[in-house]
Amino acid sequence: MGAKATMGGVIIKEITVKNALTRSGLPEYDYALNPYLGCQHGCVYCYAMEFTRGEPGINWGGVVYVKANLVQVLSREVRRFRPGIVGLSTITDPYQPVESRYRLTRRSIEVLCNAGFHVSIQTKSALIIRDLDLLRRCSGSVDVGFTITTMRDTYRLIEPMAAHPLARASALRRISELGIETWVFLGPIIPGINDRREDYEPIIRLARDTGSQLIIDRFRPRPLVIKVMSNRLGHVNTPSRSWWSVVLKDVLALCREYGVECMSAEDEWGMARGRKR
Ligand code: SF4
């Protein structure tokens, strides 16, 4: 374990890693790249806390490990690995605040883009605007997705440290104006939290205005997530099949009305199909 510091009350620790790219379990990616372990955004519904070992997983949002030698390891790997699609990131936010200090995400995109890999970025942060120059340079090799669960201030209940949805929307507009492929992840939709038209209709309009594909997903409660949500919100509303059927139908109807390409994430309830590049 290397240097230790704090940032906005979050403990930041540097670690070294042997591998940078990992095989992705997600069908849309060949590889996953996670520059950090843990996430300062601390979303209460985040499934990644279940897959993150050690302190960052136990104290979700309170501890972040920084993979200090990531770029050096990645630079060696891209010479050996077959180019493919890299999901950045799958269990952390690549543009959480600590990225402003370490720039691991920026430097990784640069390495991957120069080596002929495609980078699929997903974030809830407007810090990505810092890298507009790089995104412009790599425009044919990147796509950018913003997760937005509601445009209302109630987002603070479930995503306490993420950027305001309006800041995410503004960043999305700027990136889309560069001609870069963009998409919006509307999820998870949680019963009683963000399942009303006023939550998702503005997001569908944003997708229309930016020419973004919309991917929707429902809340999938997992044991640790239920514990965290119960502690922070005092309750957990479990989704039912009938509830999701009604919400999904309404979202899909609005997508048709606005002319937005809309897909559901993989759903074991078999109501729709997953995102494919
Ligand atoms: S931004 Fe993403 S990775 Fe970070 S806590 Fe929220 S859902 Fe999890």
Tab-separated table of C-alpha atoms and ligand atoms in Angstrom:
chain	number	residue	atom	x	y	z
A	1	MET	CA	0.000	0.000	0.000
A	2	GLY	CA	1.442	3.402	-1.011
A	3	ALA	CA	0.604	7.001	-0.116
A	4	LYS	CA	-2.573	7.805	1.803
A	5	ALA	CA	-4.539	11.083	1.790
A	6	THR	CA	-8.071	12.379	2.150
A	7	MET	CA	-10.195	14.267	-0.349
A	8	GLY	CA	-13.526	15.742	0.714
A	9	GLY	CA	-13.551	13.379	3.693
A	10	VAL	CA	-12.883	10.311	1.519
A	11	ILE	CA	-9.771	8.240	2.268
A	12	ILE	CA	-7.593	7.898	-0.833
A	13	LYS	CA	-4.904	5.194	-0.936
A	14	GLU	CA	-2.473	4.381	-3.712
A	15	ILE	CA	-1.971	0.748	-4.657
A	16	THR	CA	-0.012	-1.009	-7.400
A	17	VAL	CA	-1.542	-3.569	-9.741
A	18	LYS	CA	-0.240	-6.387	-11.935
A	19	ASN	CA	-3.047	-6.136	-14.506
A	20	ALA	CA	-4.922	-3.222	-16.035
A	21	LEU	CA	-7.354	-4.699	-18.578
A	22	THR	CA	-9.595	-7.522	-17.418
A	23	ARG	CA	-11.931	-9.698	-19.436
A	24	SER	CA	-15.379	-8.162	-19.236
A	25	GLY	CA	-18.375	-10.226	-18.189
A	26	LEU	CA	-20.611	-7.740	-20.018
A	27	PRO	CA	-21.592	-8.751	-23.555
A	28	GLU	CA	-21.009	-5.304	-25.038
A	29	TYR	CA	-17.337	-5.090	-23.969
A	30	ASP	CA	-14.219	-7.165	-24.679
A	31	TYR	CA	-12.340	-5.703	-21.731
A	32	ALA	CA	-13.025	-3.716	-18.582
A	33	LEU	CA	-10.727	-1.025	-17.216
A	34	ASN	CA	-11.222	0.350	-13.707
A	35	PRO	CA	-8.600	2.953	-12.738
A	36	TYR	CA	-9.963	3.148	-9.190
A	37	LEU	CA	-11.422	0.730	-6.651
A	38	GLY	CA	-14.396	2.220	-4.864
A	39	CYS	CA	-16.244	5.350	-5.876
A	40	GLN	CA	-16.564	8.759	-4.247
A	41	HIS	CA	-20.055	9.167	-5.695
A	42	GLY	CA	-21.362	6.622	-3.193
A	43	CYS	CA	-24.662	5.846	-4.937
A	44	VAL	CA	-26.881	3.853	-2.596
A	45	TYR	CA	-28.020	1.427	-5.302
A	46	CYS	CA	-24.549	0.689	-6.681
A	47	TYR	CA	-24.075	-3.035	-7.353
A	48	ALA	CA	-20.296	-2.470	-7.618
A	49	MET	CA	-20.009	-2.418	-3.815
A	50	GLU	CA	-20.826	-6.138	-3.938
A	51	PHE	CA	-17.926	-6.818	-6.314
A	52	THR	CA	-15.259	-4.621	-4.707
A	53	ARG	CA	-13.056	-6.343	-2.180
A	54	GLY	CA	-11.532	-4.795	0.936
A	55	GLU	CA	-12.059	-1.355	2.439
A	56	PRO	CA	-13.498	0.399	-0.669
A	57	GLY	CA	-16.275	-2.234	-0.857
A	58	ILE	CA	-16.964	-2.277	2.890
A	59	ASN	CA	-16.970	1.514	3.289
A	60	TRP	CA	-18.649	2.342	-0.035
A	61	GLY	CA	-18.062	5.962	-0.986
A	62	GLY	CA	-15.694	6.468	1.985
A	63	VAL	CA	-12.507	4.810	0.697
A	64	VAL	CA	-11.035	4.817	-2.816
A	65	TYR	CA	-7.937	2.943	-3.956
A	66	VAL	CA	-5.959	4.532	-6.788
A	67	LYS	CA	-4.134	2.152	-9.130
A	68	ALA	CA	-1.000	4.282	-9.204
A	69	ASN	CA	0.927	2.249	-11.819
A	70	LEU	CA	-2.105	1.582	-14.054
A	71	VAL	CA	-0.925	3.514	-17.099
A	72	GLN	CA	2.488	1.819	-17.154
A	73	VAL	CA	0.859	-1.632	-16.944
A	74	LEU	CA	-1.738	-0.713	-19.571
A	75	SER	CA	0.961	0.554	-21.952
A	76	ARG	CA	2.593	-2.887	-21.849
A	77	GLU	CA	-0.704	-4.768	-22.208
A	78	VAL	CA	-1.908	-2.939	-25.313
A	79	ARG	CA	1.180	-4.215	-27.137
A	80	ARG	CA	0.195	-7.819	-26.327
A	81	PHE	CA	-3.623	-7.800	-26.351
A	82	ARG	CA	-5.847	-7.881	-29.415
A	83	PRO	CA	-7.615	-4.488	-29.821
A	84	GLY	CA	-11.257	-4.535	-28.788
A	85	ILE	CA	-13.912	-2.552	-26.936
A	86	VAL	CA	-12.957	-1.426	-23.435
A	87	GLY	CA	-15.636	-0.541	-20.875
A	88	LEU	CA	-14.377	2.406	-18.795
A	89	SER	CA	-15.411	1.812	-16.086
A	90	THR	CA	-17.544	-1.141	-14.988
A	91	ILE	CA	-17.253	-0.978	-11.166
A	92	THR	CA	-16.254	2.635	-10.504
A	93	ASP	CA	-16.791	6.075	-12.022
A	94	PRO	CA	-13.790	6.982	-14.200
A	95	TYR	CA	-14.397	10.717	-13.659
A	96	GLN	CA	-15.050	10.767	-9.910
A	97	PRO	CA	-13.314	13.708	-8.153
A	98	VAL	CA	-10.023	11.874	-7.504
A	99	GLU	CA	-9.480	11.755	-11.286
A	100	SER	CA	-8.854	15.502	-11.207
A	101	ARG	CA	-5.725	14.743	-9.174
A	102	TYR	CA	-4.423	11.507	-10.750
A	103	ARG	CA	-5.593	11.736	-14.401
A	104	LEU	CA	-5.515	7.938	-14.763
A	105	THR	CA	-8.651	7.926	-16.900
A	106	ARG	CA	-7.358	10.567	-19.259
A	107	ARG	CA	-3.979	8.893	-19.687
A	108	SER	CA	-5.619	5.464	-20.170
A	109	ILE	CA	-7.905	6.772	-22.928
A	110	GLU	CA	-4.861	8.222	-24.654
A	111	VAL	CA	-2.976	4.902	-24.508
A	112	LEU	CA	-5.971	2.863	-25.680
A	113	CYS	CA	-6.929	5.230	-28.484
A	114	ASN	CA	-3.338	5.328	-29.803
A	115	ALA	CA	-3.208	1.514	-29.739
A	116	GLY	CA	-6.403	1.055	-31.812
A	117	PHE	CA	-8.802	0.098	-28.990
A	118	HIS	CA	-12.335	1.496	-28.745
A	119	VAL	CA	-13.196	3.061	-25.380
A	120	SER	CA	-16.758	3.119	-24.079
A	121	ILE	CA	-16.938	5.655	-21.241
A	122	GLN	CA	-19.742	5.791	-18.684
A	123	THR	CA	-19.907	8.487	-16.006
A	124	LYS	CA	-22.039	10.677	-13.770
A	125	SER	CA	-19.458	13.464	-13.687
A	126	ALA	CA	-18.993	16.683	-15.621
A	127	LEU	CA	-15.214	16.398	-15.092
A	128	ILE	CA	-15.122	14.633	-18.454
A	129	ILE	CA	-15.388	18.094	-20.045
A	130	ARG	CA	-11.746	18.613	-19.028
A	131	ASP	CA	-10.879	15.995	-21.681
A	132	LEU	CA	-12.848	17.420	-24.622
A	133	ASP	CA	-9.585	17.909	-26.553
A	134	LEU	CA	-8.695	14.234	-26.170
A	135	LEU	CA	-12.218	13.043	-26.959
A	136	ARG	CA	-12.195	15.161	-30.112
A	137	ARG	CA	-8.875	13.640	-31.153
A	138	CYS	CA	-10.152	10.102	-30.497
A	139	SER	CA	-13.692	10.781	-31.713
A	140	GLY	CA	-13.902	7.662	-33.897
A	141	SER	CA	-12.620	5.460	-31.074
A	142	VAL	CA	-14.795	6.548	-28.170
A	143	ASP	CA	-18.422	6.624	-27.155
A	144	VAL	CA	-19.675	8.401	-24.060
A	145	GLY	CA	-22.618	7.506	-21.858
A	146	PHE	CA	-24.064	9.486	-18.973
A	147	THR	CA	-26.102	7.811	-16.280
A	148	ILE	CA	-29.063	9.987	-15.338
A	149	THR	CA	-31.728	8.520	-13.075
A	150	THR	CA	-33.944	11.582	-12.704
A	151	MET	CA	-33.741	15.266	-13.569
A	152	ARG	CA	-35.282	16.183	-10.213
A	153	ASP	CA	-33.306	17.181	-7.103
A	154	THR	CA	-34.361	13.898	-5.515
A	155	TYR	CA	-31.274	12.445	-7.217
A	156	ARG	CA	-29.414	13.522	-4.071
A	157	LEU	CA	-31.187	10.787	-2.102
A	158	ILE	CA	-29.633	8.047	-4.178
A	159	GLU	CA	-26.517	9.641	-5.745
A	160	PRO	CA	-25.340	11.943	-2.940
A	161	MET	CA	-21.964	12.941	-4.397
A	162	ALA	CA	-22.550	12.725	-8.152
A	163	ALA	CA	-22.850	15.806	-10.372
A	164	HIS	CA	-26.234	17.505	-10.610
A	165	PRO	CA	-28.246	15.974	-13.488
A	166	LEU	CA	-28.306	19.369	-15.232
A	167	ALA	CA	-24.482	19.427	-15.197
A	168	ARG	CA	-24.436	15.927	-16.677
A	169	ALA	CA	-26.949	17.002	-19.336
A	170	SER	CA	-24.857	20.023	-20.228
A	171	ALA	CA	-21.686	17.897	-20.534
A	172	LEU	CA	-23.560	15.413	-22.711
A	173	ARG	CA	-24.685	18.218	-25.035
A	174	ARG	CA	-21.124	19.490	-25.445
A	175	ILE	CA	-19.759	16.035	-26.224
A	176	SER	CA	-22.569	15.270	-28.649
A	177	GLU	CA	-21.849	18.546	-30.465
A	178	LEU	CA	-18.380	17.178	-31.246
A	179	GLY	CA	-20.032	14.404	-33.267
A	180	ILE	CA	-19.036	11.747	-30.728
A	181	GLU	CA	-21.418	8.819	-30.255
A	182	THR	CA	-23.353	9.390	-27.033
A	183	TRP	CA	-25.870	7.448	-24.993
A	184	VAL	CA	-27.835	7.844	-21.798
A	185	PHE	CA	-28.280	5.172	-19.174
A	186	LEU	CA	-31.634	5.720	-17.458
A	187	GLY	CA	-31.285	3.452	-14.504
A	188	PRO	CA	-31.803	2.038	-12.135
A	189	ILE	CA	-35.452	3.037	-12.008
A	190	ILE	CA	-36.472	2.448	-8.393
A	191	PRO	CA	-40.090	2.120	-7.215
A	192	GLY	CA	-41.251	5.238	-5.405
A	193	ILE	CA	-37.986	7.123	-6.044
A	194	ASN	CA	-37.643	7.895	-9.759
A	195	ASP	CA	-40.455	6.010	-11.497
A	196	ARG	CA	-42.692	8.960	-12.412
A	197	ARG	CA	-43.023	10.642	-15.792
A	198	GLU	CA	-41.499	13.834	-14.419
A	199	ASP	CA	-38.397	11.795	-13.583
A	200	TYR	CA	-37.814	10.227	-16.975
A	201	GLU	CA	-39.574	12.297	-19.632
A	202	PRO	CA	-36.946	15.112	-19.500
A	203	ILE	CA	-34.234	12.468	-19.855
A	204	ILE	CA	-35.906	11.043	-22.958
A	205	ARG	CA	-36.106	14.582	-24.374
A	206	LEU	CA	-32.392	15.047	-23.648
A	207	ALA	CA	-31.637	11.819	-25.524
A	208	ARG	CA	-33.667	13.131	-28.471
A	209	ASP	CA	-31.912	16.521	-28.448
A	210	THR	CA	-28.444	14.956	-28.381
A	211	GLY	CA	-29.163	12.063	-30.748
A	212	SER	CA	-28.289	9.642	-27.949
A	213	GLN	CA	-29.422	6.081	-27.602
A	214	LEU	CA	-31.313	5.480	-24.338
A	215	ILE	CA	-30.719	2.366	-22.262
A	216	ILE	CA	-33.146	1.728	-19.446
A	217	ASP	CA	-32.857	-0.561	-16.477
A	218	ARG	CA	-34.769	-1.346	-13.346
A	219	PHE	CA	-33.537	-1.594	-9.779
A	220	ARG	CA	-32.136	-5.033	-8.961
A	221	PRO	CA	-31.835	-5.318	-5.183
A	222	ARG	CA	-28.834	-7.266	-3.898
A	223	PRO	CA	-28.102	-8.073	-0.230
A	224	LEU	CA	-25.470	-5.395	0.461
A	225	VAL	CA	-27.361	-2.777	-1.543
A	226	ILE	CA	-30.527	-3.480	0.472
A	227	LYS	CA	-28.528	-2.979	3.682
A	228	VAL	CA	-27.018	0.328	2.525
A	229	MET	CA	-30.347	1.624	1.197
A	230	SER	CA	-32.180	0.687	4.381
A	231	ASN	CA	-29.561	2.516	6.456
A	232	ARG	CA	-29.553	5.669	4.308
A	233	LEU	CA	-33.199	5.898	3.170
A	234	GLY	CA	-34.895	4.013	5.978
A	235	HIS	CA	-36.680	1.731	3.497
A	236	VAL	CA	-36.216	-0.271	0.297
A	237	ASN	CA	-38.970	-0.539	-2.270
A	238	THR	CA	-38.608	-3.877	-3.982
A	239	PRO	CA	-39.569	-3.885	-7.660
A	240	SER	CA	-42.328	-6.204	-8.793
A	241	ARG	CA	-42.786	-7.605	-12.257
A	242	SER	CA	-46.139	-5.850	-12.701
A	243	TRP	CA	-44.659	-2.477	-11.603
A	244	TRP	CA	-41.811	-2.805	-14.101
A	245	SER	CA	-44.170	-3.832	-16.869
A	246	VAL	CA	-46.134	-0.569	-16.418
A	247	VAL	CA	-43.028	1.666	-16.174
A	248	LEU	CA	-41.267	0.016	-19.095
A	249	LYS	CA	-44.357	0.318	-21.284
A	250	ASP	CA	-44.628	4.026	-20.526
A	251	VAL	CA	-40.914	4.705	-21.147
A	252	LEU	CA	-40.995	2.811	-24.440
A	253	ALA	CA	-44.151	4.691	-25.514
A	254	LEU	CA	-42.454	8.040	-24.787
A	255	CYS	CA	-39.349	6.910	-26.682
A	256	ARG	CA	-41.514	6.162	-29.715
A	257	GLU	CA	-43.275	9.524	-29.368
A	258	TYR	CA	-39.943	11.404	-29.233
A	259	GLY	CA	-38.256	9.233	-31.855
A	260	VAL	CA	-35.549	8.027	-29.469
A	261	GLU	CA	-33.825	4.693	-29.947
A	262	CYS	CA	-34.506	3.000	-26.655
A	263	MET	CA	-33.356	-0.358	-25.316
A	264	SER	CA	-33.610	-2.175	-22.043
A	265	ALA	CA	-30.530	-3.563	-20.320
A	266	GLU	CA	-30.395	-7.361	-20.006
A	267	ASP	CA	-33.447	-8.339	-18.058
A	268	GLU	CA	-33.996	-11.742	-16.543
A	269	TRP	CA	-37.708	-10.999	-16.675
A	270	GLY	CA	-37.306	-11.278	-20.426
A	271	MET	CA	-39.130	-8.053	-21.240
A	272	ALA	CA	-36.552	-6.591	-23.580
A	273	ARG	CA	-33.098	-7.107	-25.009
A	274	GLY	CA	-29.709	-5.744	-24.004
A	275	ARG	CA	-27.549	-3.071	-25.502
A	276	LYS	CA	-25.381	-4.223	-28.370
A	277	ARG	CA	-22.882	-2.067	-30.114
B	1	SF4	S1	-21.118	6.521	-9.954
B	1	SF4	FE1	-21.388	4.422	-10.655
B	1	SF4	S2	-19.721	3.270	-9.723
B	1	SF4	FE2	-19.878	5.203	-8.636
B	1	SF4	S3	-21.171	4.755	-6.878
B	1	SF4	FE3	-22.484	5.542	-8.503
B	1	SF4	S4	-23.231	3.708	-9.591
B	1	SF4	FE4	-21.448	3.097	-8.354
